Amino acid sequence: DVLDPERLIQCPYNKHHRIRACRFPYHLVKCRKSYPEVAKELATCPFNARHLVPQADLSDHITKCNDKGFIEQDIVNQLSGFQKEQMNAVSTWQAPPCDEDWET
């Protein structure tokens, strides 16, 4: 199950490391420092920072990344929400009462 926090994920820096999903972000930070040469060869997916792929494979990964759909849907939702706000925005501003009489 993709959402199971106890599932094991293979570390991109050391293939012998298998980390629980709930600890994976912390492990990535630690392992990046331990394997700087490997880190130079990997690129981070723009849709999910947990996806580290070889730089040469990044464009292919971006086209196939499952998380891209979530980002795209979020953008669509934000845009439609903004458009609804624009359509529903009715000015409730009223001029304050004026005590001055310019005629006198």
PDB file of N, CA and C in Angstrom:
ATOM      1  N   ASP A   1       0.842  -1.186   0.000  1.00  0.00           N
ATOM      2  CA  ASP A   1       0.000   0.000   0.000  1.00  0.00           C
ATOM      3  C   ASP A   1       0.882   1.242   0.000  1.00  0.00           C
ATOM      4  N   VAL A   2       0.643   2.141  -0.917  1.00  0.00           N
ATOM      5  CA  VAL A   2       1.459   3.340  -1.072  1.00  0.00           C
ATOM      6  C   VAL A   2       1.360   4.252   0.154  1.00  0.00           C
ATOM      7  N   LEU A   3       0.234   4.239   0.838  1.00  0.00           N
ATOM      8  CA  LEU A   3       0.043   5.126   1.982  1.00  0.00           C
ATOM      9  C   LEU A   3       0.473   4.511   3.312  1.00  0.00           C
ATOM     10  N   ASP A   4       0.929   3.276   3.299  1.00  0.00           N
ATOM     11  CA  ASP A   4       1.334   2.599   4.536  1.00  0.00           C
ATOM     12  C   ASP A   4       2.642   3.190   5.058  1.00  0.00           C
ATOM     13  N   PRO A   5       2.632   3.805   6.252  1.00  0.00           N
ATOM     14  CA  PRO A   5       3.856   4.420   6.778  1.00  0.00           C
ATOM     15  C   PRO A   5       4.923   3.402   7.181  1.00  0.00           C
ATOM     16  N   GLU A   6       4.553   2.134   7.270  1.00  0.00           N
ATOM     17  CA  GLU A   6       5.514   1.100   7.665  1.00  0.00           C
ATOM     18  C   GLU A   6       6.145   0.381   6.464  1.00  0.00           C
ATOM     19  N   ARG A   7       5.707   0.700   5.253  1.00  0.00           N
ATOM     20  CA  ARG A   7       6.282   0.015   4.087  1.00  0.00           C
ATOM     21  C   ARG A   7       7.743   0.410   3.940  1.00  0.00           C
ATOM     22  N   LEU A   8       8.529  -0.461   3.362  1.00  0.00           N
ATOM     23  CA  LEU A   8       9.966  -0.214   3.216  1.00  0.00           C
ATOM     24  C   LEU A   8      10.265   0.379   1.845  1.00  0.00           C
ATOM     25  N   ILE A   9      11.113   1.391   1.851  1.00  0.00           N
ATOM     26  CA  ILE A   9      11.523   2.079   0.624  1.00  0.00           C
ATOM     27  C   ILE A   9      13.033   1.983   0.519  1.00  0.00           C
ATOM     28  N   GLN A  10      13.497   1.746  -0.691  1.00  0.00           N
ATOM     29  CA  GLN A  10      14.935   1.636  -0.916  1.00  0.00           C
ATOM     30  C   GLN A  10      15.554   3.023  -1.016  1.00  0.00           C
ATOM     31  N   CYS A  11      16.660   3.216  -0.345  1.00  0.00           N
ATOM     32  CA  CYS A  11      17.375   4.488  -0.343  1.00  0.00           C
ATOM     33  C   CYS A  11      18.046   4.707  -1.702  1.00  0.00           C
ATOM     34  N   PRO A  12      17.922   5.910  -2.278  1.00  0.00           N
ATOM     35  CA  PRO A  12      18.572   6.172  -3.562  1.00  0.00           C
ATOM     36  C   PRO A  12      20.086   6.347  -3.446  1.00  0.00           C
ATOM     37  N   TYR A  13      20.581   6.589  -2.256  1.00  0.00           N
ATOM     38  CA  TYR A  13      22.015   6.794  -2.056  1.00  0.00           C
ATOM     39  C   TYR A  13      22.759   5.489  -1.799  1.00  0.00           C
ATOM     40  N   ASN A  14      22.122   4.554  -1.115  1.00  0.00           N
ATOM     41  CA  ASN A  14      22.735   3.263  -0.815  1.00  0.00           C
ATOM     42  C   ASN A  14      21.665   2.199  -0.979  1.00  0.00           C
ATOM     43  N   LYS A  15      21.814   1.359  -1.990  1.00  0.00           N
ATOM     44  CA  LYS A  15      20.801   0.370  -2.338  1.00  0.00           C
ATOM     45  C   LYS A  15      20.580  -0.674  -1.238  1.00  0.00           C
ATOM     46  N   HIS A  16      21.485  -0.758  -0.274  1.00  0.00           N
ATOM     47  CA  HIS A  16      21.335  -1.719   0.823  1.00  0.00           C
ATOM     48  C   HIS A  16      20.481  -1.161   1.960  1.00  0.00           C
ATOM     49  N   HIS A  17      20.200   0.118   1.920  1.00  0.00           N
ATOM     50  CA  HIS A  17      19.353   0.736   2.948  1.00  0.00           C
ATOM     51  C   HIS A  17      17.887   0.577   2.554  1.00  0.00           C
ATOM     52  N   ARG A  18      17.104   0.031   3.476  1.00  0.00           N
ATOM     53  CA  ARG A  18      15.652  -0.054   3.292  1.00  0.00           C
ATOM     54  C   ARG A  18      15.026   0.618   4.506  1.00  0.00           C
ATOM     55  N   ILE A  19      14.276   1.686   4.264  1.00  0.00           N
ATOM     56  CA  ILE A  19      13.795   2.552   5.330  1.00  0.00           C
ATOM     57  C   ILE A  19      12.273   2.573   5.322  1.00  0.00           C
ATOM     58  N   ARG A  20      11.688   2.635   6.537  1.00  0.00           N
ATOM     59  CA  ARG A  20      10.233   2.776   6.635  1.00  0.00           C
ATOM     60  C   ARG A  20       9.830   4.115   6.023  1.00  0.00           C
ATOM     61  N   ALA A  21       8.698   4.133   5.362  1.00  0.00           N
ATOM     62  CA  ALA A  21       8.227   5.327   4.658  1.00  0.00           C
ATOM     63  C   ALA A  21       8.106   6.533   5.591  1.00  0.00           C
ATOM     64  N   CYS A  22       7.701   6.297   6.821  1.00  0.00           N
ATOM     65  CA  CYS A  22       7.527   7.416   7.750  1.00  0.00           C
ATOM     66  C   CYS A  22       8.865   8.048   8.146  1.00  0.00           C
ATOM     67  N   ARG A  23       9.953   7.337   8.008  1.00  0.00           N
ATOM     68  CA  ARG A  23      11.282   7.865   8.349  1.00  0.00           C
ATOM     69  C   ARG A  23      12.081   8.292   7.115  1.00  0.00           C
ATOM     70  N   PHE A  24      11.545   8.040   5.934  1.00  0.00           N
ATOM     71  CA  PHE A  24      12.284   8.249   4.692  1.00  0.00           C
ATOM     72  C   PHE A  24      12.802   9.678   4.499  1.00  0.00           C
ATOM     73  N   PRO A  25      12.006  10.734   4.723  1.00  0.00           N
ATOM     74  CA  PRO A  25      12.539  12.092   4.524  1.00  0.00           C
ATOM     75  C   PRO A  25      13.752  12.391   5.406  1.00  0.00           C
ATOM     76  N   TYR A  26      13.721  11.918   6.641  1.00  0.00           N
ATOM     77  CA  TYR A  26      14.840  12.150   7.556  1.00  0.00           C
ATOM     78  C   TYR A  26      16.083  11.383   7.092  1.00  0.00           C
ATOM     79  N   HIS A  27      15.844  10.172   6.601  1.00  0.00           N
ATOM     80  CA  HIS A  27      16.953   9.355   6.116  1.00  0.00           C
ATOM     81  C   HIS A  27      17.606  10.002   4.896  1.00  0.00           C
ATOM     82  N   LEU A  28      16.799  10.565   4.008  1.00  0.00           N
ATOM     83  CA  LEU A  28      17.355  11.202   2.810  1.00  0.00           C
ATOM     84  C   LEU A  28      18.318  12.325   3.168  1.00  0.00           C
ATOM     85  N   VAL A  29      17.957  13.131   4.148  1.00  0.00           N
ATOM     86  CA  VAL A  29      18.824  14.234   4.569  1.00  0.00           C
ATOM     87  C   VAL A  29      20.145  13.689   5.106  1.00  0.00           C
ATOM     88  N   LYS A  30      20.053  12.673   5.943  1.00  0.00           N
ATOM     89  CA  LYS A  30      21.248  12.088   6.557  1.00  0.00           C
ATOM     90  C   LYS A  30      22.134  11.417   5.510  1.00  0.00           C
ATOM     91  N   CYS A  31      21.519  10.646   4.640  1.00  0.00           N
ATOM     92  CA  CYS A  31      22.293   9.890   3.646  1.00  0.00           C
ATOM     93  C   CYS A  31      22.912  10.807   2.588  1.00  0.00           C
ATOM     94  N   ARG A  32      22.247  11.910   2.272  1.00  0.00           N
ATOM     95  CA  ARG A  32      22.806  12.853   1.301  1.00  0.00           C
ATOM     96  C   ARG A  32      24.153  13.362   1.788  1.00  0.00           C
ATOM     97  N   LYS A  33      24.255  13.623   3.092  1.00  0.00           N
ATOM     98  CA  LYS A  33      25.519  14.097   3.664  1.00  0.00           C
ATOM     99  C   LYS A  33      26.579  13.001   3.656  1.00  0.00           C
ATOM    100  N   SER A  34      26.137  11.758   3.831  1.00  0.00           N
ATOM    101  CA  SER A  34      27.086  10.633   3.880  1.00  0.00           C
ATOM    102  C   SER A  34      27.588  10.219   2.503  1.00  0.00           C
ATOM    103  N   TYR A  35      26.801  10.505   1.461  1.00  0.00           N
ATOM    104  CA  TYR A  35      27.165  10.085   0.104  1.00  0.00           C
ATOM    105  C   TYR A  35      27.133  11.286  -0.848  1.00  0.00           C
ATOM    106  N   PRO A  36      28.027  12.265  -0.667  1.00  0.00           N
ATOM    107  CA  PRO A  36      27.979  13.479  -1.505  1.00  0.00           C
ATOM    108  C   PRO A  36      28.231  13.212  -2.986  1.00  0.00           C
ATOM    109  N   GLU A  37      29.036  12.207  -3.299  1.00  0.00           N
ATOM    110  CA  GLU A  37      29.314  11.910  -4.713  1.00  0.00           C
ATOM    111  C   GLU A  37      28.065  11.368  -5.407  1.00  0.00           C
ATOM    112  N   VAL A  38      27.324  10.523  -4.723  1.00  0.00           N
ATOM    113  CA  VAL A  38      26.082   9.991  -5.291  1.00  0.00           C
ATOM    114  C   VAL A  38      25.058  11.113  -5.399  1.00  0.00           C
ATOM    115  N   ALA A  39      25.018  11.982  -4.393  1.00  0.00           N
ATOM    116  CA  ALA A  39      24.058  13.091  -4.379  1.00  0.00           C
ATOM    117  C   ALA A  39      24.249  14.003  -5.588  1.00  0.00           C
ATOM    118  N   LYS A  40      25.487  14.188  -6.037  1.00  0.00           N
ATOM    119  CA  LYS A  40      25.752  15.039  -7.198  1.00  0.00           C
ATOM    120  C   LYS A  40      25.139  14.471  -8.472  1.00  0.00           C
ATOM    121  N   GLU A  41      24.986  13.152  -8.529  1.00  0.00           N
ATOM    122  CA  GLU A  41      24.482  12.488  -9.726  1.00  0.00           C
ATOM    123  C   GLU A  41      22.961  12.395  -9.761  1.00  0.00           C
ATOM    124  N   LEU A  42      22.309  12.695  -8.629  1.00  0.00           N
ATOM    125  CA  LEU A  42      20.859  12.551  -8.551  1.00  0.00           C
ATOM    126  C   LEU A  42      20.166  13.909  -8.676  1.00  0.00           C
ATOM    127  N   ALA A  43      18.981  13.871  -9.255  1.00  0.00           N
ATOM    128  CA  ALA A  43      18.152  15.073  -9.380  1.00  0.00           C
ATOM    129  C   ALA A  43      16.860  14.839  -8.596  1.00  0.00           C
ATOM    130  N   THR A  44      16.299  15.927  -8.087  1.00  0.00           N
ATOM    131  CA  THR A  44      15.068  15.846  -7.304  1.00  0.00           C
ATOM    132  C   THR A  44      13.871  16.137  -8.193  1.00  0.00           C
ATOM    133  N   CYS A  45      12.878  15.304  -8.085  1.00  0.00           N
ATOM    134  CA  CYS A  45      11.631  15.478  -8.835  1.00  0.00           C
ATOM    135  C   CYS A  45      10.942  16.763  -8.378  1.00  0.00           C
ATOM    136  N   PRO A  46      10.445  17.591  -9.308  1.00  0.00           N
ATOM    137  CA  PRO A  46       9.776  18.824  -8.901  1.00  0.00           C
ATOM    138  C   PRO A  46       8.403  18.599  -8.271  1.00  0.00           C
ATOM    139  N   PHE A  47       7.855  17.393  -8.405  1.00  0.00           N
ATOM    140  CA  PHE A  47       6.534  17.094  -7.871  1.00  0.00           C
ATOM    141  C   PHE A  47       6.584  16.401  -6.514  1.00  0.00           C
ATOM    142  N   ASN A  48       7.719  15.766  -6.196  1.00  0.00           N
ATOM    143  CA  ASN A  48       7.851  15.059  -4.923  1.00  0.00           C
ATOM    144  C   ASN A  48       9.334  14.990  -4.573  1.00  0.00           C
ATOM    145  N   ALA A  49       9.723  15.672  -3.506  1.00  0.00           N
ATOM    146  CA  ALA A  49      11.136  15.743  -3.125  1.00  0.00           C
ATOM    147  C   ALA A  49      11.690  14.396  -2.680  1.00  0.00           C
ATOM    148  N   ARG A  50      10.839  13.430  -2.456  1.00  0.00           N
ATOM    149  CA  ARG A  50      11.307  12.088  -2.086  1.00  0.00           C
ATOM    150  C   ARG A  50      11.752  11.289  -3.296  1.00  0.00           C
ATOM    151  N   HIS A  51      11.430  11.770  -4.487  1.00  0.00           N
ATOM    152  CA  HIS A  51      11.839  11.096  -5.715  1.00  0.00           C
ATOM    153  C   HIS A  51      13.195  11.630  -6.149  1.00  0.00           C
ATOM    154  N   LEU A  52      14.220  10.831  -5.978  1.00  0.00           N
ATOM    155  CA  LEU A  52      15.569  11.180  -6.425  1.00  0.00           C
ATOM    156  C   LEU A  52      15.941  10.206  -7.533  1.00  0.00           C
ATOM    157  N   VAL A  53      16.213  10.750  -8.699  1.00  0.00           N
ATOM    158  CA  VAL A  53      16.515   9.918  -9.866  1.00  0.00           C
ATOM    159  C   VAL A  53      17.807  10.404 -10.505  1.00  0.00           C
ATOM    160  N   PRO A  54      18.480   9.543 -11.259  1.00  0.00           N
ATOM    161  CA  PRO A  54      19.676  10.006 -11.981  1.00  0.00           C
ATOM    162  C   PRO A  54      19.309  11.206 -12.864  1.00  0.00           C
ATOM    163  N   GLN A  55      20.202  12.177 -12.943  1.00  0.00           N
ATOM    164  CA  GLN A  55      19.925  13.409 -13.682  1.00  0.00           C
ATOM    165  C   GLN A  55      19.517  13.141 -15.121  1.00  0.00           C
ATOM    166  N   ALA A  56      20.114  12.129 -15.733  1.00  0.00           N
ATOM    167  CA  ALA A  56      19.794  11.809 -17.122  1.00  0.00           C
ATOM    168  C   ALA A  56      18.360  11.302 -17.273  1.00  0.00           C
ATOM    169  N   ASP A  57      17.781  10.764 -16.207  1.00  0.00           N
ATOM    170  CA  ASP A  57      16.431  10.196 -16.264  1.00  0.00           C
ATOM    171  C   ASP A  57      15.354  11.150 -15.765  1.00  0.00           C
ATOM    172  N   LEU A  58      15.726  12.357 -15.371  1.00  0.00           N
ATOM    173  CA  LEU A  58      14.759  13.264 -14.752  1.00  0.00           C
ATOM    174  C   LEU A  58      13.604  13.619 -15.693  1.00  0.00           C
ATOM    175  N   SER A  59      13.884  13.959 -16.937  1.00  0.00           N
ATOM    176  CA  SER A  59      12.801  14.365 -17.844  1.00  0.00           C
ATOM    177  C   SER A  59      11.829  13.209 -18.074  1.00  0.00           C
ATOM    178  N   ASP A  60      12.350  11.994 -18.174  1.00  0.00           N
ATOM    179  CA  ASP A  60      11.485  10.825 -18.327  1.00  0.00           C
ATOM    180  C   ASP A  60      10.647  10.624 -17.060  1.00  0.00           C
ATOM    181  N   HIS A  61      11.268  10.792 -15.908  1.00  0.00           N
ATOM    182  CA  HIS A  61      10.546  10.641 -14.639  1.00  0.00           C
ATOM    183  C   HIS A  61       9.431  11.682 -14.529  1.00  0.00           C
ATOM    184  N   ILE A  62       9.711  12.914 -14.931  1.00  0.00           N
ATOM    185  CA  ILE A  62       8.723  13.989 -14.829  1.00  0.00           C
ATOM    186  C   ILE A  62       7.481  13.667 -15.657  1.00  0.00           C
ATOM    187  N   THR A  63       7.665  13.111 -16.835  1.00  0.00           N
ATOM    188  CA  THR A  63       6.509  12.791 -17.672  1.00  0.00           C
ATOM    189  C   THR A  63       5.684  11.657 -17.089  1.00  0.00           C
ATOM    190  N   LYS A  64       6.310  10.762 -16.313  1.00  0.00           N
ATOM    191  CA  LYS A  64       5.610   9.587 -15.789  1.00  0.00           C
ATOM    192  C   LYS A  64       5.273   9.679 -14.302  1.00  0.00           C
ATOM    193  N   CYS A  65       5.713  10.726 -13.619  1.00  0.00           N
ATOM    194  CA  CYS A  65       5.559  10.813 -12.160  1.00  0.00           C
ATOM    195  C   CYS A  65       4.079  10.817 -11.757  1.00  0.00           C
ATOM    196  N   ASN A  66       3.716   9.924 -10.853  1.00  0.00           N
ATOM    197  CA  ASN A  66       2.340   9.825 -10.381  1.00  0.00           C
ATOM    198  C   ASN A  66       1.909  11.066  -9.607  1.00  0.00           C
ATOM    199  N   ASP A  67       2.850  11.731  -8.964  1.00  0.00           N
ATOM    200  CA  ASP A  67       2.512  12.893  -8.147  1.00  0.00           C
ATOM    201  C   ASP A  67       2.226  14.141  -8.984  1.00  0.00           C
ATOM    202  N   LYS A  68       2.565  14.105 -10.266  1.00  0.00           N
ATOM    203  CA  LYS A  68       2.302  15.242 -11.134  1.00  0.00           C
ATOM    204  C   LYS A  68       0.806  15.527 -11.190  1.00  0.00           C
ATOM    205  N   GLY A  69      -0.005  14.491 -11.198  1.00  0.00           N
ATOM    206  CA  GLY A  69      -1.453  14.660 -11.257  1.00  0.00           C
ATOM    207  C   GLY A  69      -1.995  15.405 -10.057  1.00  0.00           C
ATOM    208  N   PHE A  70      -1.432  15.160  -8.876  1.00  0.00           N
ATOM    209  CA  PHE A  70      -1.883  15.856  -7.666  1.00  0.00           C
ATOM    210  C   PHE A  70      -1.595  17.352  -7.760  1.00  0.00           C
ATOM    211  N   ILE A  71      -0.416  17.686  -8.241  1.00  0.00           N
ATOM    212  CA  ILE A  71      -0.022  19.090  -8.365  1.00  0.00           C
ATOM    213  C   ILE A  71      -0.906  19.786  -9.407  1.00  0.00           C
ATOM    214  N   GLU A  72      -1.097  19.113 -10.551  1.00  0.00           N
ATOM    215  CA  GLU A  72      -1.917  19.710 -11.598  1.00  0.00           C
ATOM    216  C   GLU A  72      -3.347  19.929 -11.114  1.00  0.00           C
ATOM    217  N   GLN A  73      -3.899  18.955 -10.387  1.00  0.00           N
ATOM    218  CA  GLN A  73      -5.264  19.087  -9.872  1.00  0.00           C
ATOM    219  C   GLN A  73      -5.344  20.215  -8.852  1.00  0.00           C
ATOM    220  N   ASP A  74      -4.316  20.344  -8.030  1.00  0.00           N
ATOM    221  CA  ASP A  74      -4.289  21.415  -7.032  1.00  0.00           C
ATOM    222  C   ASP A  74      -4.285  22.787  -7.724  1.00  0.00           C
ATOM    223  N   ILE A  75      -3.530  22.913  -8.803  1.00  0.00           N
ATOM    224  CA  ILE A  75      -3.478  24.173  -9.548  1.00  0.00           C
ATOM    225  C   ILE A  75      -4.851  24.478 -10.142  1.00  0.00           C
ATOM    226  N   VAL A  76      -5.495  23.471 -10.719  1.00  0.00           N
ATOM    227  CA  VAL A  76      -6.821  23.665 -11.294  1.00  0.00           C
ATOM    228  C   VAL A  76      -7.806  24.100 -10.209  1.00  0.00           C
ATOM    229  N   ASN A  77      -7.738  23.453  -9.046  1.00  0.00           N
ATOM    230  CA  ASN A  77      -8.639  23.808  -7.943  1.00  0.00           C
ATOM    231  C   ASN A  77      -8.401  25.240  -7.474  1.00  0.00           C
ATOM    232  N   GLN A  78      -7.147  25.630  -7.376  1.00  0.00           N
ATOM    233  CA  GLN A  78      -6.836  26.995  -6.937  1.00  0.00           C
ATOM    234  C   GLN A  78      -7.350  28.020  -7.956  1.00  0.00           C
ATOM    235  N   LEU A  79      -7.143  27.727  -9.233  1.00  0.00           N
ATOM    236  CA  LEU A  79      -7.586  28.655 -10.270  1.00  0.00           C
ATOM    237  C   LEU A  79      -9.100  28.770 -10.288  1.00  0.00           C
ATOM    238  N   SER A  80      -9.796  27.643 -10.181  1.00  0.00           N
ATOM    239  CA  SER A  80     -11.256  27.712 -10.205  1.00  0.00           C
ATOM    240  C   SER A  80     -11.771  28.415  -8.957  1.00  0.00           C
ATOM    241  N   GLY A  81     -11.114  28.222  -7.821  1.00  0.00           N
ATOM    242  CA  GLY A  81     -11.499  28.928  -6.593  1.00  0.00           C
ATOM    243  C   GLY A  81     -11.295  30.418  -6.736  1.00  0.00           C
ATOM    244  N   PHE A  82     -10.202  30.830  -7.378  1.00  0.00           N
ATOM    245  CA  PHE A  82      -9.917  32.244  -7.597  1.00  0.00           C
ATOM    246  C   PHE A  82     -10.971  32.856  -8.519  1.00  0.00           C
ATOM    247  N   GLN A  83     -11.332  32.112  -9.568  1.00  0.00           N
ATOM    248  CA  GLN A  83     -12.331  32.620 -10.504  1.00  0.00           C
ATOM    249  C   GLN A  83     -13.691  32.763  -9.817  1.00  0.00           C
ATOM    250  N   LYS A  84     -14.038  31.815  -8.951  1.00  0.00           N
ATOM    251  CA  LYS A  84     -15.297  31.905  -8.222  1.00  0.00           C
ATOM    252  C   LYS A  84     -15.289  33.116  -7.295  1.00  0.00           C
ATOM    253  N   GLU A  85     -14.166  33.347  -6.648  1.00  0.00           N
ATOM    254  CA  GLU A  85     -14.055  34.511  -5.766  1.00  0.00           C
ATOM    255  C   GLU A  85     -14.232  35.799  -6.559  1.00  0.00           C
ATOM    256  N   GLN A  86     -13.634  35.862  -7.745  1.00  0.00           N
ATOM    257  CA  GLN A  86     -13.747  37.061  -8.574  1.00  0.00           C
ATOM    258  C   GLN A  86     -15.192  37.304  -8.998  1.00  0.00           C
ATOM    259  N   MET A  87     -15.907  36.225  -9.338  1.00  0.00           N
ATOM    260  CA  MET A  87     -17.284  36.363  -9.785  1.00  0.00           C
ATOM    261  C   MET A  87     -18.205  36.727  -8.617  1.00  0.00           C
ATOM    262  N   ASN A  88     -17.918  36.214  -7.436  1.00  0.00           N
ATOM    263  CA  ASN A  88     -18.772  36.454  -6.277  1.00  0.00           C
ATOM    264  C   ASN A  88     -18.415  37.728  -5.526  1.00  0.00           C
ATOM    265  N   ALA A  89     -17.322  38.353  -5.893  1.00  0.00           N
ATOM    266  CA  ALA A  89     -16.888  39.548  -5.173  1.00  0.00           C
ATOM    267  C   ALA A  89     -17.798  40.715  -5.535  1.00  0.00           C
ATOM    268  N   VAL A  90     -18.588  41.127  -4.579  1.00  0.00           N
ATOM    269  CA  VAL A  90     -19.468  42.275  -4.749  1.00  0.00           C
ATOM    270  C   VAL A  90     -19.007  43.322  -3.748  1.00  0.00           C
ATOM    271  N   SER A  91     -18.827  44.509  -4.215  1.00  0.00           N
ATOM    272  CA  SER A  91     -18.341  45.560  -3.337  1.00  0.00           C
ATOM    273  C   SER A  91     -19.434  45.934  -2.337  1.00  0.00           C
ATOM    274  N   THR A  92     -19.086  45.942  -1.070  1.00  0.00           N
ATOM    275  CA  THR A  92     -20.014  46.353  -0.020  1.00  0.00           C
ATOM    276  C   THR A  92     -19.594  47.697   0.552  1.00  0.00           C
ATOM    277  N   TRP A  93     -18.672  48.361  -0.125  1.00  0.00           N
ATOM    278  CA  TRP A  93     -18.174  49.649   0.350  1.00  0.00           C
ATOM    279  C   TRP A  93     -19.247  50.713   0.223  1.00  0.00           C
ATOM    280  N   GLN A  94     -19.374  51.503   1.239  1.00  0.00           N
ATOM    281  CA  GLN A  94     -20.297  52.637   1.209  1.00  0.00           C
ATOM    282  C   GLN A  94     -19.545  53.860   1.684  1.00  0.00           C
ATOM    283  N   ALA A  95     -19.892  54.979   1.092  1.00  0.00           N
ATOM    284  CA  ALA A  95     -19.243  56.225   1.487  1.00  0.00           C
ATOM    285  C   ALA A  95     -19.640  56.559   2.928  1.00  0.00           C
ATOM    286  N   PRO A  96     -18.700  57.038   3.731  1.00  0.00           N
ATOM    287  CA  PRO A  96     -19.041  57.413   5.102  1.00  0.00           C
ATOM    288  C   PRO A  96     -19.934  58.652   5.094  1.00  0.00           C
ATOM    289  N   PRO A  97     -20.750  58.811   6.124  1.00  0.00           N
ATOM    290  CA  PRO A  97     -21.622  59.997   6.165  1.00  0.00           C
ATOM    291  C   PRO A  97     -20.777  61.275   6.239  1.00  0.00           C
ATOM    292  N   CYS A  98     -21.253  62.260   5.560  1.00  0.00           N
ATOM    293  CA  CYS A  98     -20.507  63.514   5.486  1.00  0.00           C
ATOM    294  C   CYS A  98     -21.256  64.586   6.281  1.00  0.00           C
ATOM    295  N   ASP A  99     -20.538  65.219   7.206  1.00  0.00           N
ATOM    296  CA  ASP A  99     -21.125  66.284   8.016  1.00  0.00           C
ATOM    297  C   ASP A  99     -20.930  67.658   7.379  1.00  0.00           C
ATOM    298  N   GLU A 100     -20.162  67.730   6.334  1.00  0.00           N
ATOM    299  CA  GLU A 100     -19.884  69.007   5.694  1.00  0.00           C
ATOM    300  C   GLU A 100     -20.969  69.362   4.694  1.00  0.00           C
ATOM    301  N   ASP A 101     -21.279  70.636   4.598  1.00  0.00           N
ATOM    302  CA  ASP A 101     -22.204  71.131   3.594  1.00  0.00           C
ATOM    303  C   ASP A 101     -21.457  72.153   2.751  1.00  0.00           C
ATOM    304  N   TRP A 102     -21.063  71.777   1.571  1.00  0.00           N
ATOM    305  CA  TRP A 102     -20.246  72.630   0.746  1.00  0.00           C
ATOM    306  C   TRP A 102     -21.031  73.803   0.169  1.00  0.00           C
ATOM    307  N   GLU A 103     -22.320  73.722   0.242  1.00  0.00           N
ATOM    308  CA  GLU A 103     -23.140  74.802  -0.285  1.00  0.00           C
ATOM    309  C   GLU A 103     -23.173  76.016   0.652  1.00  0.00           C
ATOM    310  N   THR A 104     -22.938  75.774   1.959  1.00  0.00           N
ATOM    311  CA  THR A 104     -23.005  76.876   2.902  1.00  0.00           C
ATOM    312  C   THR A 104     -21.677  77.427   3.147  1.00  0.00           C
TER     313      THR A 104
END
